Amino acid sequence: MAGKITIRDNSGEVLEALELAKHRGLEAIGLSAEGHAKKTITAAGAVDTGRLRNSITYAVAGYSTHVQSYRRDNVANGTSKKHKRYEYGGGAMEGEKDSAVFIGTNVEYAPYVENGARGRKPVHFLQSAASGHGEEYKRLMEESMRNA
């Protein structure tokens, strides 16, 4: 007795699962890079108010950043002083969706901490987070794709 064979094209579902896995991998890499940058800046003793450290974020190309606003309270000489609210993000990062991960900050003095200024040594918190952990980032993407 001959059986009936049905052929079904699942390539659309497979491609969609791979795209989702790629996005999850990029998100994992971005989150890890953000953590590395924050650890580096803290370990270097470059944290005064926490504004720069707290502003470090990542974004996947084609999606918006994760930090939307930040307000810090400063207690000086027994008085509490409110600082203005800083608005971050909102728009989508440039580039084709899921083509890259960006890490950075929009705090105006970040380049001086990153590259050094006025006799202070550079901290390179963004540079080391972006390029100093390639094997870890590769592993994160491979794990994500394996679990697609």
mmCIF file of N, CA, C and O in Angstrom, residues 76-135:
data_model
loop_
_atom_site.group_PDB
_atom_site.id
_atom_site.type_symbol
_atom_site.label_atom_id
_atom_site.label_comp_id
_atom_site.label_asym_id
_atom_site.label_seq_id
_atom_site.Cartn_x
_atom_site.Cartn_y
_atom_site.Cartn_z
ATOM 1 N N ALA A 76 24.196 68.825 47.727
ATOM 2 C CA ALA A 76 25.441 69.535 48.020
ATOM 3 C C ALA A 76 25.205 70.487 49.179
ATOM 4 O O ALA A 76 24.237 71.244 49.190
ATOM 5 N N ASN A 77 26.088 70.437 50.141
ATOM 6 C CA ASN A 77 26.008 71.324 51.301
ATOM 7 C C ASN A 77 24.646 71.262 51.992
ATOM 8 O O ASN A 77 24.103 72.277 52.413
ATOM 9 N N GLY A 78 24.076 70.078 52.049
ATOM 10 C CA GLY A 78 22.820 69.907 52.759
ATOM 11 C C GLY A 78 21.578 70.338 52.002
ATOM 12 O O GLY A 78 20.482 70.275 52.513
ATOM 13 N N THR A 79 21.737 70.797 50.763
ATOM 14 C CA THR A 79 20.569 71.193 49.978
ATOM 15 C C THR A 79 20.440 70.282 48.770
ATOM 16 O O THR A 79 21.433 69.860 48.198
ATOM 17 N N SER A 80 19.235 69.977 48.410
ATOM 18 C CA SER A 80 18.991 69.133 47.250
ATOM 19 C C SER A 80 18.776 70.041 46.045
ATOM 20 O O SER A 80 17.984 70.978 46.087
ATOM 21 N N LYS A 81 19.484 69.762 44.985
ATOM 22 C CA LYS A 81 19.398 70.578 43.783
ATOM 23 C C LYS A 81 18.996 69.677 42.616
ATOM 24 O O LYS A 81 19.647 68.672 42.359
ATOM 25 N N LYS A 82 17.915 70.006 41.953
ATOM 26 C CA LYS A 82 17.458 69.217 40.804
ATOM 27 C C LYS A 82 18.174 69.693 39.547
ATOM 28 O O LYS A 82 18.375 70.878 39.342
ATOM 29 N N HIS A 83 18.565 68.750 38.725
ATOM 30 C CA HIS A 83 19.201 69.079 37.461
ATOM 31 C C HIS A 83 18.210 68.855 36.336
ATOM 32 O O HIS A 83 17.252 68.100 36.469
ATOM 33 N N LYS A 84 18.474 69.515 35.203
ATOM 34 C CA LYS A 84 17.533 69.403 34.090
ATOM 35 C C LYS A 84 17.443 67.976 33.582
ATOM 36 O O LYS A 84 18.329 67.165 33.804
ATOM 37 N N ARG A 85 16.384 67.705 32.918
ATOM 38 C CA ARG A 85 16.139 66.375 32.359
ATOM 39 C C ARG A 85 16.819 66.297 30.997
ATOM 40 O O ARG A 85 16.717 67.203 30.197
ATOM 41 N N TYR A 86 17.504 65.208 30.748
ATOM 42 C CA TYR A 86 18.177 64.999 29.475
ATOM 43 C C TYR A 86 17.373 63.989 28.674
ATOM 44 O O TYR A 86 17.125 62.887 29.142
ATOM 45 N N GLU A 87 16.986 64.361 27.496
ATOM 46 C CA GLU A 87 16.199 63.469 26.654
ATOM 47 C C GLU A 87 17.114 62.729 25.691
ATOM 48 O O GLU A 87 17.909 63.332 24.991
ATOM 49 N N TYR A 88 17.022 61.436 25.658
ATOM 50 C CA TYR A 88 17.825 60.606 24.781
ATOM 51 C C TYR A 88 16.901 59.795 23.886
ATOM 52 O O TYR A 88 15.787 59.511 24.221
ATOM 53 N N GLY A 89 17.458 59.371 22.799
ATOM 54 C CA GLY A 89 16.771 58.390 21.960
ATOM 55 C C GLY A 89 15.545 58.935 21.276
ATOM 56 O O GLY A 89 15.444 60.101 20.955
ATOM 57 N N GLY A 90 14.620 58.075 21.042
ATOM 58 C CA GLY A 90 13.395 58.444 20.368
ATOM 59 C C GLY A 90 13.400 57.977 18.934
ATOM 60 O O GLY A 90 12.555 57.205 18.528
ATOM 61 N N GLY A 91 14.371 58.439 18.123
ATOM 62 C CA GLY A 91 14.440 58.061 16.726
ATOM 63 C C GLY A 91 15.178 56.747 16.546
ATOM 64 O O GLY A 91 15.913 56.304 17.407
ATOM 65 N N ALA A 92 14.971 56.162 15.394
ATOM 66 C CA ALA A 92 15.644 54.893 15.096
ATOM 67 C C ALA A 92 17.082 55.153 14.684
ATOM 68 O O ALA A 92 17.390 56.168 14.059
ATOM 69 N N MET A 93 17.970 54.243 15.061
ATOM 70 C CA MET A 93 19.366 54.329 14.636
ATOM 71 C C MET A 93 19.431 54.119 13.135
ATOM 72 O O MET A 93 18.649 53.369 12.565
ATOM 73 N N GLU A 94 20.384 54.782 12.523
ATOM 74 C CA GLU A 94 20.554 54.658 11.078
ATOM 75 C C GLU A 94 21.018 53.261 10.706
ATOM 76 O O GLU A 94 21.625 52.571 11.515
ATOM 77 N N GLY A 95 20.757 52.894 9.484
ATOM 78 C CA GLY A 95 21.218 51.609 8.968
ATOM 79 C C GLY A 95 20.084 50.629 8.778
ATOM 80 O O GLY A 95 18.988 50.810 9.289
ATOM 81 N N GLU A 96 20.382 49.619 8.006
ATOM 82 C CA GLU A 96 19.418 48.558 7.750
ATOM 83 C C GLU A 96 19.147 47.806 9.044
ATOM 84 O O GLU A 96 20.056 47.539 9.828
ATOM 85 N N LYS A 97 17.893 47.486 9.283
ATOM 86 C CA LYS A 97 17.523 46.787 10.522
ATOM 87 C C LYS A 97 18.409 45.572 10.749
ATOM 88 O O LYS A 97 18.659 44.799 9.829
ATOM 89 N N ASP A 98 18.861 45.456 12.002
ATOM 90 C CA ASP A 98 19.654 44.309 12.450
ATOM 91 C C ASP A 98 20.970 44.136 11.688
ATOM 92 O O ASP A 98 21.466 43.030 11.547
ATOM 93 N N SER A 99 21.551 45.249 11.206
ATOM 94 C CA SER A 99 22.829 45.140 10.499
ATOM 95 C C SER A 99 24.019 45.461 11.401
ATOM 96 O O SER A 99 25.151 45.137 11.062
ATOM 97 N N ALA A 100 23.778 46.098 12.557
ATOM 98 C CA ALA A 100 24.880 46.484 13.444
ATOM 99 C C ALA A 100 24.349 46.826 14.832
ATOM 100 O O ALA A 100 23.153 47.052 15.007
ATOM 101 N N VAL A 101 25.273 46.866 15.795
ATOM 102 C CA VAL A 101 24.968 47.328 17.150
ATOM 103 C C VAL A 101 25.852 48.536 17.406
ATOM 104 O O VAL A 101 27.039 48.519 17.086
ATOM 105 N N PHE A 102 25.278 49.583 17.971
ATOM 106 C CA PHE A 102 26.018 50.791 18.315
ATOM 107 C C PHE A 102 26.017 50.946 19.826
ATOM 108 O O PHE A 102 25.013 50.682 20.477
ATOM 109 N N ILE A 103 27.139 51.379 20.366
ATOM 110 C CA ILE A 103 27.212 51.689 21.792
ATOM 111 C C ILE A 103 27.719 53.118 21.900
ATOM 112 O O ILE A 103 28.570 53.544 21.131
ATOM 113 N N GLY A 104 27.150 53.861 22.839
ATOM 114 C CA GLY A 104 27.594 55.237 22.989
ATOM 115 C C GLY A 104 26.839 55.979 24.067
ATOM 116 O O GLY A 104 26.107 55.394 24.869
ATOM 117 N N THR A 105 27.035 57.278 24.062
ATOM 118 C CA THR A 105 26.407 58.185 24.999
ATOM 119 C C THR A 105 26.293 59.543 24.323
ATOM 120 O O THR A 105 27.071 59.847 23.418
ATOM 121 N N ASN A 106 25.356 60.343 24.747
ATOM 122 C CA ASN A 106 25.275 61.694 24.200
ATOM 123 C C ASN A 106 25.688 62.744 25.225
ATOM 124 O O ASN A 106 25.451 63.927 25.030
ATOM 125 N N VAL A 107 26.317 62.334 26.301
ATOM 126 C CA VAL A 107 26.799 63.287 27.297
ATOM 127 C C VAL A 107 27.946 64.070 26.668
ATOM 128 O O VAL A 107 28.883 63.480 26.122
ATOM 129 N N GLU A 108 27.857 65.388 26.758
ATOM 130 C CA GLU A 108 28.779 66.252 26.027
ATOM 131 C C GLU A 108 30.247 66.096 26.417
ATOM 132 O O GLU A 108 31.139 66.316 25.615
ATOM 133 N N TYR A 109 30.551 65.684 27.616
ATOM 134 C CA TYR A 109 31.950 65.564 28.018
ATOM 135 C C TYR A 109 32.497 64.140 27.864
ATOM 136 O O TYR A 109 33.655 63.862 28.202
ATOM 137 N N ALA A 110 31.727 63.224 27.314
ATOM 138 C CA ALA A 110 32.176 61.844 27.124
ATOM 139 C C ALA A 110 33.456 61.733 26.287
ATOM 140 O O ALA A 110 34.335 60.946 26.642
ATOM 141 N N PRO A 111 33.610 62.511 25.209
ATOM 142 C CA PRO A 111 34.861 62.393 24.436
ATOM 143 C C PRO A 111 36.111 62.730 25.245
ATOM 144 O O PRO A 111 37.174 62.159 25.017
ATOM 145 N N TYR A 112 35.981 63.631 26.204
ATOM 146 C CA TYR A 112 37.130 64.013 27.025
ATOM 147 C C TYR A 112 37.500 62.894 28.002
ATOM 148 O O TYR A 112 38.667 62.712 28.326
ATOM 149 N N VAL A 113 36.516 62.144 28.443
ATOM 150 C CA VAL A 113 36.797 61.005 29.317
ATOM 151 C C VAL A 113 37.350 59.860 28.467
ATOM 152 O O VAL A 113 38.348 59.229 28.832
ATOM 153 N N GLU A 114 36.739 59.609 27.330
ATOM 154 C CA GLU A 114 37.173 58.532 26.431
ATOM 155 C C GLU A 114 38.612 58.738 25.955
ATOM 156 O O GLU A 114 39.421 57.817 25.991
ATOM 157 N N ASN A 115 38.927 59.950 25.515
ATOM 158 C CA ASN A 115 40.220 60.215 24.889
ATOM 159 C C ASN A 115 41.225 60.928 25.786
ATOM 160 O O ASN A 115 42.366 61.121 25.390
ATOM 161 N N GLY A 116 40.800 61.355 26.962
ATOM 162 C CA GLY A 116 41.680 62.079 27.872
ATOM 163 C C GLY A 116 41.710 63.562 27.533
ATOM 164 O O GLY A 116 41.536 63.949 26.384
ATOM 165 N N ALA A 117 41.903 64.382 28.539
ATOM 166 C CA ALA A 117 41.987 65.829 28.349
ATOM 167 C C ALA A 117 42.515 66.463 29.627
ATOM 168 O O ALA A 117 42.319 65.942 30.723
ATOM 169 N N ARG A 118 43.174 67.595 29.459
ATOM 170 C CA ARG A 118 43.677 68.377 30.596
ATOM 171 C C ARG A 118 44.483 67.538 31.579
ATOM 172 O O ARG A 118 44.258 67.559 32.795
ATOM 173 N N GLY A 119 45.397 66.766 31.051
ATOM 174 C CA GLY A 119 46.269 65.977 31.901
ATOM 175 C C GLY A 119 45.671 64.683 32.436
ATOM 176 O O GLY A 119 46.341 63.925 33.129
ATOM 177 N N ARG A 120 44.420 64.416 32.130
ATOM 178 C CA ARG A 120 43.792 63.165 32.580
ATOM 179 C C ARG A 120 44.037 62.079 31.539
ATOM 180 O O ARG A 120 43.956 62.321 30.344
ATOM 181 N N LYS A 121 44.302 60.887 32.029
ATOM 182 C CA LYS A 121 44.517 59.757 31.130
ATOM 183 C C LYS A 121 43.203 59.361 30.463
ATOM 184 O O LYS A 121 42.145 59.434 31.083
ATOM 185 N N PRO A 122 43.271 58.893 29.211
ATOM 186 C CA PRO A 122 42.049 58.408 28.555
ATOM 187 C C PRO A 122 41.543 57.135 29.220
ATOM 188 O O PRO A 122 42.335 56.330 29.706
ATOM 189 N N VAL A 123 40.230 56.977 29.239
ATOM 190 C CA VAL A 123 39.628 55.781 29.835
ATOM 191 C C VAL A 123 39.281 54.748 28.762
ATOM 192 O O VAL A 123 39.312 53.558 29.013
ATOM 193 N N HIS A 124 38.966 55.172 27.552
ATOM 194 C CA HIS A 124 38.605 54.287 26.424
ATOM 195 C C HIS A 124 37.511 53.293 26.791
ATOM 196 O O HIS A 124 37.570 52.114 26.443
ATOM 197 N N PHE A 125 36.503 53.747 27.523
ATOM 198 C CA PHE A 125 35.420 52.858 27.940
ATOM 199 C C PHE A 125 34.573 52.376 26.776
ATOM 200 O O PHE A 125 34.114 51.247 26.764
ATOM 201 N N LEU A 126 34.361 53.217 25.762
ATOM 202 C CA LEU A 126 33.565 52.798 24.609
ATOM 203 C C LEU A 126 34.397 51.950 23.647
ATOM 204 O O LEU A 126 33.935 50.928 23.143
ATOM 205 N N GLN A 127 35.619 52.390 23.402
ATOM 206 C CA GLN A 127 36.494 51.645 22.497
ATOM 207 C C GLN A 127 36.727 50.229 22.997
ATOM 208 O O GLN A 127 36.622 49.271 22.233
ATOM 209 N N SER A 128 37.023 50.079 24.276
ATOM 210 C CA SER A 128 37.281 48.733 24.800
ATOM 211 C C SER A 128 36.010 47.886 24.822
ATOM 212 O O SER A 128 36.064 46.681 24.580
ATOM 213 N N ALA A 129 34.873 48.502 25.071
ATOM 214 C CA ALA A 129 33.614 47.746 25.056
ATOM 215 C C ALA A 129 33.270 47.280 23.651
ATOM 216 O O ALA A 129 32.759 46.174 23.462
ATOM 217 N N ALA A 130 33.583 48.109 22.655
ATOM 218 C CA ALA A 130 33.242 47.766 21.278
ATOM 219 C C ALA A 130 34.191 46.734 20.679
ATOM 220 O O ALA A 130 33.759 45.825 19.967
ATOM 221 N N SER A 131 35.478 46.845 20.987
ATOM 222 C CA SER A 131 36.438 45.989 20.295
ATOM 223 C C SER A 131 37.195 45.012 21.182
ATOM 224 O O SER A 131 37.883 44.144 20.675
ATOM 225 N N GLY A 132 37.058 45.117 22.476
ATOM 226 C CA GLY A 132 37.853 44.279 23.357
ATOM 227 C C GLY A 132 37.230 42.967 23.768
ATOM 228 O O GLY A 132 37.826 42.241 24.564
ATOM 229 N N HIS A 133 36.068 42.641 23.239
ATOM 230 C CA HIS A 133 35.369 41.433 23.693
ATOM 231 C C HIS A 133 34.804 40.640 22.512
ATOM 232 O O HIS A 133 33.726 40.054 22.599
ATOM 233 N N GLY A 134 35.542 40.614 21.426
ATOM 234 C CA GLY A 134 35.079 39.975 20.195
ATOM 235 C C GLY A 134 34.696 38.517 20.338
ATOM 236 O O GLY A 134 33.679 38.074 19.797
ATOM 237 N N GLU A 135 35.482 37.765 21.067
ATOM 238 C CA GLU A 135 35.180 36.332 21.244
ATOM 239 C C GLU A 135 33.867 36.137 22.001
ATOM 240 O O GLU A 135 33.083 35.258 21.666
#
